[in-house]
Short mmCIF file of C-alpha atoms in Angstrom, two decimals:
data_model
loop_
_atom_site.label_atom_id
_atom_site.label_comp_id
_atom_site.label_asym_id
_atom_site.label_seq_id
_atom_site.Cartn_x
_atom_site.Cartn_y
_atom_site.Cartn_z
CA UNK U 236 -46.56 10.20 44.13
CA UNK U 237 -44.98 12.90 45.83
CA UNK U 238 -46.34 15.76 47.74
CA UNK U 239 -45.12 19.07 49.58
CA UNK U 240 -43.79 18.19 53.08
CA UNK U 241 -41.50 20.88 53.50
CA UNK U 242 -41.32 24.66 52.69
CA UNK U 243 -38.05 26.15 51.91
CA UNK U 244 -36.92 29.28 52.66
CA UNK U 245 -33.45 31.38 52.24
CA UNK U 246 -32.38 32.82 55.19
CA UNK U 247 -29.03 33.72 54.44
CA UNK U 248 -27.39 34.47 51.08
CA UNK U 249 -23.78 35.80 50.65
CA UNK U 250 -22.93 36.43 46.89
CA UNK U 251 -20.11 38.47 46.79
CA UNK U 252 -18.44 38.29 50.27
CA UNK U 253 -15.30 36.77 50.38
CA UNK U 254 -15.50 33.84 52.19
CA UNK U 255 -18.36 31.29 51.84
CA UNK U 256 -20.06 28.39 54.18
CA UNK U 257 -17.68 25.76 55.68
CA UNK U 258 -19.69 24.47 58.15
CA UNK U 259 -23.53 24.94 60.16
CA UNK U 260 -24.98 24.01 63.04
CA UNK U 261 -28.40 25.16 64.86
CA UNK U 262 -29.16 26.21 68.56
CA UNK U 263 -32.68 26.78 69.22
CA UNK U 264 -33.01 30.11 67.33
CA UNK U 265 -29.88 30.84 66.39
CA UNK U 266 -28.21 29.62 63.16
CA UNK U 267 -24.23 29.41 63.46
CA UNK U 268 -22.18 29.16 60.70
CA UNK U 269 -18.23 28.52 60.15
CA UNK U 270 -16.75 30.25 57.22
CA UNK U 271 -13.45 29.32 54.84
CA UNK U 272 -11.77 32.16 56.49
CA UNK U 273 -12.25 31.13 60.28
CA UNK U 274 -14.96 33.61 61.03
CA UNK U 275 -18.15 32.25 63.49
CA UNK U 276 -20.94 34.31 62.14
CA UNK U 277 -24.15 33.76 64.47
CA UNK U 278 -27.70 34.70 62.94
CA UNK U 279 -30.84 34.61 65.14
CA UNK U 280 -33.98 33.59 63.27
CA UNK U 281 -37.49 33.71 63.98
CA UNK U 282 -40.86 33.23 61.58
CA UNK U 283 -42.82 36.26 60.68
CA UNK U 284 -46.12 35.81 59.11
CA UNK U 285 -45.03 33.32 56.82
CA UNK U 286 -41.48 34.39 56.53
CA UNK U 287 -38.24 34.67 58.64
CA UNK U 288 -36.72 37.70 60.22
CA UNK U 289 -33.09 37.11 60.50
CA UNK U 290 -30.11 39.14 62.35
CA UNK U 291 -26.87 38.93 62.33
CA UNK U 292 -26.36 38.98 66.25
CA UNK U 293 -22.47 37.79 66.60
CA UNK U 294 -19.61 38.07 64.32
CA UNK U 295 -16.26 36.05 65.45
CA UNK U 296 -13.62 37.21 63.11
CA UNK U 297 -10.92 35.83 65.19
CA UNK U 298 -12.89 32.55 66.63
CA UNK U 299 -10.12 29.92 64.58
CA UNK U 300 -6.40 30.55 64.62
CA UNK U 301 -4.89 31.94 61.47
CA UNK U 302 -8.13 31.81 59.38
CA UNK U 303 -7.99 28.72 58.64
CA UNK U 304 -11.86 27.37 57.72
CA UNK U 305 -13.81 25.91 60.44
CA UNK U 306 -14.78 21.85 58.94
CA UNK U 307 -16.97 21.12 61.82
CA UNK U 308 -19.20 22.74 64.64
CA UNK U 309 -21.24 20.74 66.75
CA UNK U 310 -23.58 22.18 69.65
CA UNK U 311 -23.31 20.35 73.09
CA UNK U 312 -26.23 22.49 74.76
CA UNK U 313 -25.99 20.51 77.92
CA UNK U 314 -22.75 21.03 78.54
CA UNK U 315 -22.37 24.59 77.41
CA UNK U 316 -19.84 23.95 75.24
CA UNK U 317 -19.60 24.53 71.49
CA UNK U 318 -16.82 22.49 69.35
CA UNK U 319 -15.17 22.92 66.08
CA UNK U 320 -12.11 21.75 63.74
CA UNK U 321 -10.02 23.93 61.94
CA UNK U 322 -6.18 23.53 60.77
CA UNK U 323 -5.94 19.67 61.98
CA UNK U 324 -7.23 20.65 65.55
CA UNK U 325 -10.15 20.07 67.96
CA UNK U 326 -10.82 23.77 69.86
CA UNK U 327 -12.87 23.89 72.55
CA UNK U 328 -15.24 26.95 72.81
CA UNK U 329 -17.94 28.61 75.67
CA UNK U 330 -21.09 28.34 74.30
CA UNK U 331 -22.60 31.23 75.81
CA UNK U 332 -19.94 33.30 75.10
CA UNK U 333 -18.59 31.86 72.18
CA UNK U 334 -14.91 32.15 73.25
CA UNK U 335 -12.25 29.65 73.33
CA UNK U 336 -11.68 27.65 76.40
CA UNK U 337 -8.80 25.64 75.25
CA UNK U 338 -7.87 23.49 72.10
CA UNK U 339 -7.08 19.57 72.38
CA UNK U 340 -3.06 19.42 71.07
CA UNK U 341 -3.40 16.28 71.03
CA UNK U 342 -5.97 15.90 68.78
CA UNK U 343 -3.28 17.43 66.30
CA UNK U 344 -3.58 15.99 62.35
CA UNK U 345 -7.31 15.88 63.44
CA UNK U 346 -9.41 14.95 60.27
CA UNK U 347 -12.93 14.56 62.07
CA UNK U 348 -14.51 13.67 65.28
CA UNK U 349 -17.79 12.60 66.23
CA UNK U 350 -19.19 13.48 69.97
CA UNK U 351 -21.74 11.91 71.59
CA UNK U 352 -23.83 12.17 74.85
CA UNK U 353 -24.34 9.52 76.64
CA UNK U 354 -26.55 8.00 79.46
CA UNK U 355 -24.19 6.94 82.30
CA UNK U 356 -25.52 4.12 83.12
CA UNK U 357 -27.18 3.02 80.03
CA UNK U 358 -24.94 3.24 76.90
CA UNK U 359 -27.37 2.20 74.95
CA UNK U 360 -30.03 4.57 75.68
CA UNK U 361 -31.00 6.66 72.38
CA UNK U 362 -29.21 10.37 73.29
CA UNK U 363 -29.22 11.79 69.13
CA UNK U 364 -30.30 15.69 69.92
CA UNK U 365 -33.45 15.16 68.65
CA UNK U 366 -34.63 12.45 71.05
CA UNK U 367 -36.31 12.38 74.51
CA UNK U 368 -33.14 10.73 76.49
CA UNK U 369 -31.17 13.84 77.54
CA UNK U 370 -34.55 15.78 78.45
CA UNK U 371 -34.28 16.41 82.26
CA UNK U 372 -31.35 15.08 82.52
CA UNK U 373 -28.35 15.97 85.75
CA UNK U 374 -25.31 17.13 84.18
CA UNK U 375 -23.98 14.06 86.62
CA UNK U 376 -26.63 11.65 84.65
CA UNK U 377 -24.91 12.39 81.46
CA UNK U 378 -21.17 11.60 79.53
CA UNK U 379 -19.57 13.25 76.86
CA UNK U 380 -17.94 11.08 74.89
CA UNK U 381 -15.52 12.66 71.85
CA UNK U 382 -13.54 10.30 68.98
CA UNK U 383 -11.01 12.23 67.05
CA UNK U 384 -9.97 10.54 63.82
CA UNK U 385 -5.85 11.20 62.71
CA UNK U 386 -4.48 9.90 59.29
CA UNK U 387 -4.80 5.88 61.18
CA UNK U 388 -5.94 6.16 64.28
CA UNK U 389 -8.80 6.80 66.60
CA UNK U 390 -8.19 9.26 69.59
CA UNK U 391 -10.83 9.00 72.24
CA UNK U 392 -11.97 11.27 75.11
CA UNK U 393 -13.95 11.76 78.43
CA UNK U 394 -15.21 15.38 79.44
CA UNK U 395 -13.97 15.53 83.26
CA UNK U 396 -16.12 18.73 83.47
CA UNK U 397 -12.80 20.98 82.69
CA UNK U 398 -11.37 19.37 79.81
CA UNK U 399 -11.36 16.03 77.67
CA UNK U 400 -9.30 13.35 79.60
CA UNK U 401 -7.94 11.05 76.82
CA UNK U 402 -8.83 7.65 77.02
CA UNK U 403 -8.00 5.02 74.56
CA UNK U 404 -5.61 5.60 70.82
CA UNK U 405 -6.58 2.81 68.73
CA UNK U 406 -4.59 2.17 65.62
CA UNK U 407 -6.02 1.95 62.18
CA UNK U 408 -5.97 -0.12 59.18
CA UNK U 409 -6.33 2.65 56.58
CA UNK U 410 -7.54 5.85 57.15
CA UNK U 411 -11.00 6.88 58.28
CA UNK U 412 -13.56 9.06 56.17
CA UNK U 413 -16.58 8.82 58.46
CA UNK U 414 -16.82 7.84 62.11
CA UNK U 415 -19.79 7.61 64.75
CA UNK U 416 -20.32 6.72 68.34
CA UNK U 417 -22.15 3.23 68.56
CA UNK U 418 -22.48 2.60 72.42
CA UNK U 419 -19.28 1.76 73.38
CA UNK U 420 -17.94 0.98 70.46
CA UNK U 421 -17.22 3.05 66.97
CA UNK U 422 -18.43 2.99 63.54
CA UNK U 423 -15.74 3.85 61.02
CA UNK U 424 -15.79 4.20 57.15
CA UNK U 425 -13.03 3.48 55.40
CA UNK U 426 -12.56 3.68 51.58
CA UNK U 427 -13.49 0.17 50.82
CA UNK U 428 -15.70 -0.49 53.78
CA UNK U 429 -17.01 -0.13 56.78
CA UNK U 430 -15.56 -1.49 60.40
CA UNK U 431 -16.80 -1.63 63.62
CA UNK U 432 -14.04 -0.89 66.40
CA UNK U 433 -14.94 -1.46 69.82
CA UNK U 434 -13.41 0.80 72.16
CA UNK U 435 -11.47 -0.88 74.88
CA UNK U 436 -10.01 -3.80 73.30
CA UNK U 437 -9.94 -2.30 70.26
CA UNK U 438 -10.96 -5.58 68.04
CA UNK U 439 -12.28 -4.76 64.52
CA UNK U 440 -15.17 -6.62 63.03
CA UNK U 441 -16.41 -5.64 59.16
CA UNK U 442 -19.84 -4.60 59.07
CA UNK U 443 -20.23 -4.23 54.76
CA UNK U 444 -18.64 -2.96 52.16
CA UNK U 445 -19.10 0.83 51.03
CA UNK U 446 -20.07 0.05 47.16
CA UNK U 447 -18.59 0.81 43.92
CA UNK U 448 -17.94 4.60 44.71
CA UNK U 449 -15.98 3.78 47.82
CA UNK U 450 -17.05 6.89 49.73
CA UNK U 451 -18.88 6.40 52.64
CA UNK U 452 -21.61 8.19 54.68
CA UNK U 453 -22.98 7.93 58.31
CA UNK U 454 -25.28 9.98 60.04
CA UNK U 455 -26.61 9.35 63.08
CA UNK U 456 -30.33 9.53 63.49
CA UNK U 457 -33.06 9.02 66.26
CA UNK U 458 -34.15 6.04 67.46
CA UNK U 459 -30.81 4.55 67.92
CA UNK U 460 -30.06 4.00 64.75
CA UNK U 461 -27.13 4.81 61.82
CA UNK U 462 -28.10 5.52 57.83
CA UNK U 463 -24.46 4.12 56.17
CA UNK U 464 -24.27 4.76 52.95
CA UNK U 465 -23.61 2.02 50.36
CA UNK U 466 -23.51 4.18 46.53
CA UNK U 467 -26.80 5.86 45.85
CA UNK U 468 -28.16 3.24 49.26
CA UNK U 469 -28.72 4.43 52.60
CA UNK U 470 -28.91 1.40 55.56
CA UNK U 471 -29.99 1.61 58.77
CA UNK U 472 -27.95 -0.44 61.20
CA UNK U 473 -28.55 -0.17 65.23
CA UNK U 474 -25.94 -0.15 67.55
CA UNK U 475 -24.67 -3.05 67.22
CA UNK U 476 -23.76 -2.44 63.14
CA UNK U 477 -26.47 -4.66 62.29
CA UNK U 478 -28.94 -3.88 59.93
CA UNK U 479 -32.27 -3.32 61.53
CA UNK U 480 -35.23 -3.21 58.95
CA UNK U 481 -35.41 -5.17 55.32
CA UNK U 482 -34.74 -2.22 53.98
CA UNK U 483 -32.92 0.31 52.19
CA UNK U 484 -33.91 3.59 51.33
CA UNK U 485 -32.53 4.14 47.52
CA UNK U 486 -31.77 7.92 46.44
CA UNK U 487 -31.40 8.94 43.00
CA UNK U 488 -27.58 10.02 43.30
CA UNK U 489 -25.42 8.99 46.15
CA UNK U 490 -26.28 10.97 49.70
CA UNK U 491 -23.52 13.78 50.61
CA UNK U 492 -25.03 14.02 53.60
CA UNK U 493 -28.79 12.42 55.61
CA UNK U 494 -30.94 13.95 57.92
CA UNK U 495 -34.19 12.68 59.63
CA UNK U 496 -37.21 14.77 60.71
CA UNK U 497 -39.68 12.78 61.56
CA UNK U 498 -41.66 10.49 59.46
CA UNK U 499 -39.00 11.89 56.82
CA UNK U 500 -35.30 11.07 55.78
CA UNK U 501 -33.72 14.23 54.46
CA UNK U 502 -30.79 13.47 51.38
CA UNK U 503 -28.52 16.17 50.37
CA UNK U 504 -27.75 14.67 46.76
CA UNK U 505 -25.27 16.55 44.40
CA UNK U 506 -27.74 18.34 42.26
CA UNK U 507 -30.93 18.31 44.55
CA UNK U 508 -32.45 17.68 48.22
CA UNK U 509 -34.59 14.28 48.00
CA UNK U 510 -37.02 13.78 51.19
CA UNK U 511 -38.53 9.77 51.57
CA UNK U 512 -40.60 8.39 54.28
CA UNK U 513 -38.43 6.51 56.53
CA UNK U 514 -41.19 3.52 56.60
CA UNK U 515 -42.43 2.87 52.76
CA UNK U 516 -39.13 4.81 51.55
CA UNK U 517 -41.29 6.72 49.04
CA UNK U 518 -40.64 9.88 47.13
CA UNK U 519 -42.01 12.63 48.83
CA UNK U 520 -40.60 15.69 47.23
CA UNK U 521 -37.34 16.92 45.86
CA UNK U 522 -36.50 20.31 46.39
CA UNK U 523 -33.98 22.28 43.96
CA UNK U 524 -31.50 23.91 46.38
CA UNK U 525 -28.00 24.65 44.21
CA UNK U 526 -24.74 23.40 45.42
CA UNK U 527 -26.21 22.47 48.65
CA UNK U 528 -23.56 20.19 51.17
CA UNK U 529 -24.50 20.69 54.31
CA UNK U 530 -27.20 19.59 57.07
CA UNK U 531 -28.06 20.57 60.99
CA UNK U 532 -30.77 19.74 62.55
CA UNK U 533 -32.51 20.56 66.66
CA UNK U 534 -35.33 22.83 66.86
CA UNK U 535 -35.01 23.55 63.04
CA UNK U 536 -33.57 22.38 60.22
CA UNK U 537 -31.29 23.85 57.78
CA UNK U 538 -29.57 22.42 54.32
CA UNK U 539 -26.53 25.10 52.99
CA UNK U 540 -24.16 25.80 50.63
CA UNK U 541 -21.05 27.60 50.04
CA UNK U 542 -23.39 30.67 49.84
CA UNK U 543 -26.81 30.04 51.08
CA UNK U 544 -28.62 28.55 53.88
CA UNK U 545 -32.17 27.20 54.22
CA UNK U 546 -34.66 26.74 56.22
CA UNK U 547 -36.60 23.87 55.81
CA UNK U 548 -39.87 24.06 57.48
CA UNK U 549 -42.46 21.19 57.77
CA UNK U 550 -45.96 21.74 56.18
CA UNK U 551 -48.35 20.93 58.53
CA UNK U 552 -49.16 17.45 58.95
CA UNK U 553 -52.96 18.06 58.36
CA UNK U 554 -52.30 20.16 55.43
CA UNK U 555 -50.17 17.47 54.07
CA UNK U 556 -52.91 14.79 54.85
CA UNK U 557 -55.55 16.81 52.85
CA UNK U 558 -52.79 16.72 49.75
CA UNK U 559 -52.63 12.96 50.40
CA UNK U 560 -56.03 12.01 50.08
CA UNK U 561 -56.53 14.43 47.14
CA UNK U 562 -53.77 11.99 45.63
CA UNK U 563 -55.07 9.06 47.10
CA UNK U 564 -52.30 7.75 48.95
CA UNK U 565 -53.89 6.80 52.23
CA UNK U 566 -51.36 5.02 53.40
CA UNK U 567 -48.99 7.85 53.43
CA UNK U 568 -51.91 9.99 55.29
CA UNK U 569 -52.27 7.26 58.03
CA UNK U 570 -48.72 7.46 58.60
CA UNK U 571 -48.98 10.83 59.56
CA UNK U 572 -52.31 11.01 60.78
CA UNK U 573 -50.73 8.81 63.79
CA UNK U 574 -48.74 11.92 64.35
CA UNK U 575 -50.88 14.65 64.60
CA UNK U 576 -51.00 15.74 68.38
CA UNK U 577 -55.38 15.78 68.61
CA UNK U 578 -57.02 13.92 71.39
CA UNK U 579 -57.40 10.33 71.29
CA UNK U 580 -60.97 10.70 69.99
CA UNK U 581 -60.44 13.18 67.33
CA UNK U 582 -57.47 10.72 66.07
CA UNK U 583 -59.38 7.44 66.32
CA UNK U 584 -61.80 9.30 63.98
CA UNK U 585 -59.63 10.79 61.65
CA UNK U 586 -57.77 7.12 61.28
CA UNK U 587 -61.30 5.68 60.89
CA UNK U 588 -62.49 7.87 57.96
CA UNK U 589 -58.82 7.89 56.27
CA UNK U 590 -59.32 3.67 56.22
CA UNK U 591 -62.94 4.07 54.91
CA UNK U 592 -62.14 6.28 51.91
CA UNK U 593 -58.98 3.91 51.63
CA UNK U 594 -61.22 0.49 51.22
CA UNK U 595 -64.16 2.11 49.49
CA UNK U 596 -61.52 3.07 46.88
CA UNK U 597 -60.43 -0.02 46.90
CA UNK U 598 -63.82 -1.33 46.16
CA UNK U 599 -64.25 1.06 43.27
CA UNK U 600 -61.59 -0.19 41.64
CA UNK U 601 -62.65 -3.76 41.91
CA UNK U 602 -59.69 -4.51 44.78
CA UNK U 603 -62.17 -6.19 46.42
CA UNK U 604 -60.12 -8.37 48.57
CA UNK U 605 -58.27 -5.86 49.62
CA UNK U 606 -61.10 -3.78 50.21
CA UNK U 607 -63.35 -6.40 52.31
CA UNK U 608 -60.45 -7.29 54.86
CA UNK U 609 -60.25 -3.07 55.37
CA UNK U 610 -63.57 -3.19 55.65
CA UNK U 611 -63.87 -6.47 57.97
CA UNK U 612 -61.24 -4.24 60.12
CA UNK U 613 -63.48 -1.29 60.53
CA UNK U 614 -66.47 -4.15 61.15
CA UNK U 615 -68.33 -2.64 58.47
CA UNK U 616 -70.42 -5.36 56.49
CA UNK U 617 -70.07 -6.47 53.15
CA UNK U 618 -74.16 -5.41 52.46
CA UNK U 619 -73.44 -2.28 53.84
CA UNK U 620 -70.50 -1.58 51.41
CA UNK U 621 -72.68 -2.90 48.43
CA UNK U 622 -75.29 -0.70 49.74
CA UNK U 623 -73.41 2.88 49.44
CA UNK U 624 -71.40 1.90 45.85
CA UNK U 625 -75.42 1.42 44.41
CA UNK U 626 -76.32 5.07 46.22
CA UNK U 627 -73.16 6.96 44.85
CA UNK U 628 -71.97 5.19 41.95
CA UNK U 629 -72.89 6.83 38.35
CA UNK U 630 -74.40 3.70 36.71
CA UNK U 631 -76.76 4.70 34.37
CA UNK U 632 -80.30 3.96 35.74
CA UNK U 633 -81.34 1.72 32.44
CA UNK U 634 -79.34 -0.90 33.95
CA UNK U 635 -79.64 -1.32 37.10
CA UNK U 636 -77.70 -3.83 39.63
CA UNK U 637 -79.57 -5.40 42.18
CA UNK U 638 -77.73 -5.92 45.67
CA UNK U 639 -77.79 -9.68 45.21
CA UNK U 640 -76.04 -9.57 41.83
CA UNK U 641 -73.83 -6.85 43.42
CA UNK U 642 -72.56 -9.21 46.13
CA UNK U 643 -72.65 -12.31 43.66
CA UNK U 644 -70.36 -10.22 41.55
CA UNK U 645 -67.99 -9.63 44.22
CA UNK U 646 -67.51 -13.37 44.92
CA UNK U 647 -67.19 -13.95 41.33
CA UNK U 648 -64.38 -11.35 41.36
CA UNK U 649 -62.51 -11.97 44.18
CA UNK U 650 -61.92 -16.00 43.33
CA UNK U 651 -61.33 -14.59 40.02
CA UNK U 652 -58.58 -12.67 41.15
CA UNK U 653 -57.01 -15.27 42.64
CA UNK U 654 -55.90 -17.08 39.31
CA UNK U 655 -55.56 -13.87 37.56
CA UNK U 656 -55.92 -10.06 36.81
CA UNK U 657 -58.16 -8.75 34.44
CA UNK U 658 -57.21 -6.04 33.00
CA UNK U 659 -60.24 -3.96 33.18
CA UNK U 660 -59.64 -4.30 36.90
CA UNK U 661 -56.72 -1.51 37.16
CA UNK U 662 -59.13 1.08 35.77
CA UNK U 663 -61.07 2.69 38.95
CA UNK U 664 -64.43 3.94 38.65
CA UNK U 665 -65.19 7.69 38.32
CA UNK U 666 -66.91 7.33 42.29
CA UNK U 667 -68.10 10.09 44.23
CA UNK U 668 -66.33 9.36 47.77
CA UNK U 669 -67.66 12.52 49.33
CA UNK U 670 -69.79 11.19 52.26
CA UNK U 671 -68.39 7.84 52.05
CA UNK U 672 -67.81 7.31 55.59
CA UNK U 673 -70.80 8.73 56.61
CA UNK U 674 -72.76 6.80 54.21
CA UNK U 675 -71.64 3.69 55.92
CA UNK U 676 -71.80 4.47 59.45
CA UNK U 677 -75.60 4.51 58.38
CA UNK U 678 -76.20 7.98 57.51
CA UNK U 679 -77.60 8.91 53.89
CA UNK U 680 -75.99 11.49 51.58
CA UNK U 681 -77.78 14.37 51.07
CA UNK U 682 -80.36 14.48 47.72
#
């Protein structure tokens, strides 16, 4: 069942200016966006009581060459440097000044590129912007690493610290539609599948195919890990292009674009925005956000379209945990209850009386298997269980259930379940589970 995780709110709205949104990215505060005209227009936002002030603090009329619209802009904060694609070329931009150092000619007939900071001397070490890896890092600890994709080929490139020194071309068997940096190696989609390329020798292996609608989708996400997109599918594969859970998380259109903001997977879908756990791939909550197309992600998070932007901000995960258990999905609330930044005390608590309500639910509705082994896991007894379900259940008092028949009942039950389920068993009792987990850490509800 799905609940609020996120609160959206529009922080930029442009209905009759001509030009619209091309491309977004995020720095810290400060939301930059690339228009159809070439402009860089750079709004600082901060929350206000529940809201978002937002300025326009930079306008870059002339930032691409003849107005062309600006496809991409990606944020390399450790390097100072911002990047962007407009009219088939990679330019090359100050990021504290937002002016143009130099553009790559030949990255000319660019289509896309993908960047990526790496680890020096661990390739595989997990560098997305949202992880740990590049925190504290020496400029000298670090390589950027840039992949240009041309009609069929791949371009790559080495930042020397003044410019990209070109490294390898590799040719192409059709042309690309998505790439990413895996290691030292590359991820490409192509219309009918998917390829991995390794850099130096340039061999191709086929990872899978890309589905019916033959348009693939990768995004890279933390942990090390890719989401490719296989029709209305999203797969996570590790660095090696191997698929790395059981998994798939299934949307209910085909992804334009995936996000993750942890313990949630973002979609941007054609008609809505769809957010999932990225463990039980549940439905969390879809949010109604017209024409949206595009995603960034750092500090913030933001989903835009041609004319709007949003910012999606996370409900807090205690807030979201009180939802949960109103809707009784206690798994979900464990999830994020192992996320909450308490001490270790306060946590172990929380966990323990999330479980309790869990399993004494459980026991209400005659899961009693189930129930037992939670309880047998919290090393609360069987007779102590019994025990609280006779003080708070609403049995009427002219027939009562002695604790003996109680437990009998149970064992009756659970090798009865075994061969079958009754159907009387999916109906939960109307319990009271206020108190439950006091009530069996030996402490009596109040009369």
């Amino acid at each position: 069942m799905a609940h609020r995780a996120f609160e959206y709110h529009s922080v930029v709205e442009w209905s009759k200016l001509p030009f619209q949104i091309e491309s977004i990215d995020t720095w810290g505060s400060l939301l930059l966006i690339g228009t159809s005209k070439g402009q860089l227009l750079v709004y600082e936002i901060q929350p206000s009581g529940g809201r978002f002030d937002v300025v326009l603090k930079d306008t870059k009329k002339q930032f691409c060459a003849e107005k062309r619209p600006i496809q991409q802009l990606t944020v390399i904060e450790e390097f100072g440097l911002l990047l962007s694609l407009s009219n088939g070329l990679v330019n090359v931009h100050d990021l504290a000044t937002l002016t143009l150092r130099f553009r790559i000619e030949s990255s000319a007939g660019c289509k896309m590129y993908a960047a990526d900071v790496q680890v020096r001397d661990d390739l595989e070490a997990d560098t997305h912007r949202c992880s740990d890896a590049r925190v504290g890092k020496r400029i000298s600890e670090l390589r950027l690493r840039l992949c240009v994709a041309t009609k069929r080929r791949l371009v790559t490139y080495t930042w020397s610290g003044a410019d990209f020194q070109k490294n390898k071309e590799l040719a192409l068997p059709d042309s690309a539609k998505t790439v990413q940096w895996c290691g030292g190696s590359l991820c490409v989609g192509f219309k009918k599948e998917y390829n991995k390329i390794a850099e130096q020798s340039g061999s191709i292996a086929e990872v899978f195919k890309t589905g019916n609608n033959q348009e693939p989708t990768s995004n890279r996400i933390p942990g090390n890990e890719i989401l490719l997109g296989k029709d209305n599918l999203s797969i996570y594969v590790g660095l090696d292009c191997r698929p790395t859970r059981k998994y798939a998380i299934s949307w209910s259109d085909t992804p334009l674009v995936v996000g993750m903001a942890n313990p949630f997977v973002v979609a941007v879908l054609p008609k809505t925005v769809e957010v999932r756990t990225s463990e039980s791939v549940a439905l969390v909550q879809t949010m109604e956000l017209p024409r949206a197309r595009f995603f960034a992600q750092n500090e913030s998070v933001y989903v835009a379209s041609p004319t709007t932007c949003w910012r999606l901000e996370m409900v807090p995960f205690e807030d979201q945990i009180r939802e949960l258990l109103e809707l009784e999905e206690f798994e979900e609330a464990l999830v994020l209850a192992e996320l909450i930044e308490e001490s270790a005390e306060h946590k172990a608590e929380r966990i323990f009386e999330i479980k309790t309500d869990y399993a004494y639910t459980q026991f209400a509705c005659k899961h009693f298997d189930r129930a037992l082994r939670t309880f047998s896991e919290l090393d609360i007894d069987p007779p102590q269980v019994c025990n609280v379900f006779l003080l708070t259940s609403p049995r009427p008092p002219s027939h009562p259930i002695g604790l003996g028949t109680l437990m009998h009942n149970v064992v009756v039950v659970m090798a009865d379940d075994a061969h079958r389920q009754r159907p009387h068993e999916t109906q939960c009792s109307t319990v009271t589970k206020t108190g439950t987990s006091k009530l069996l850490t030996g402490q009596h509800p109040p009369t």
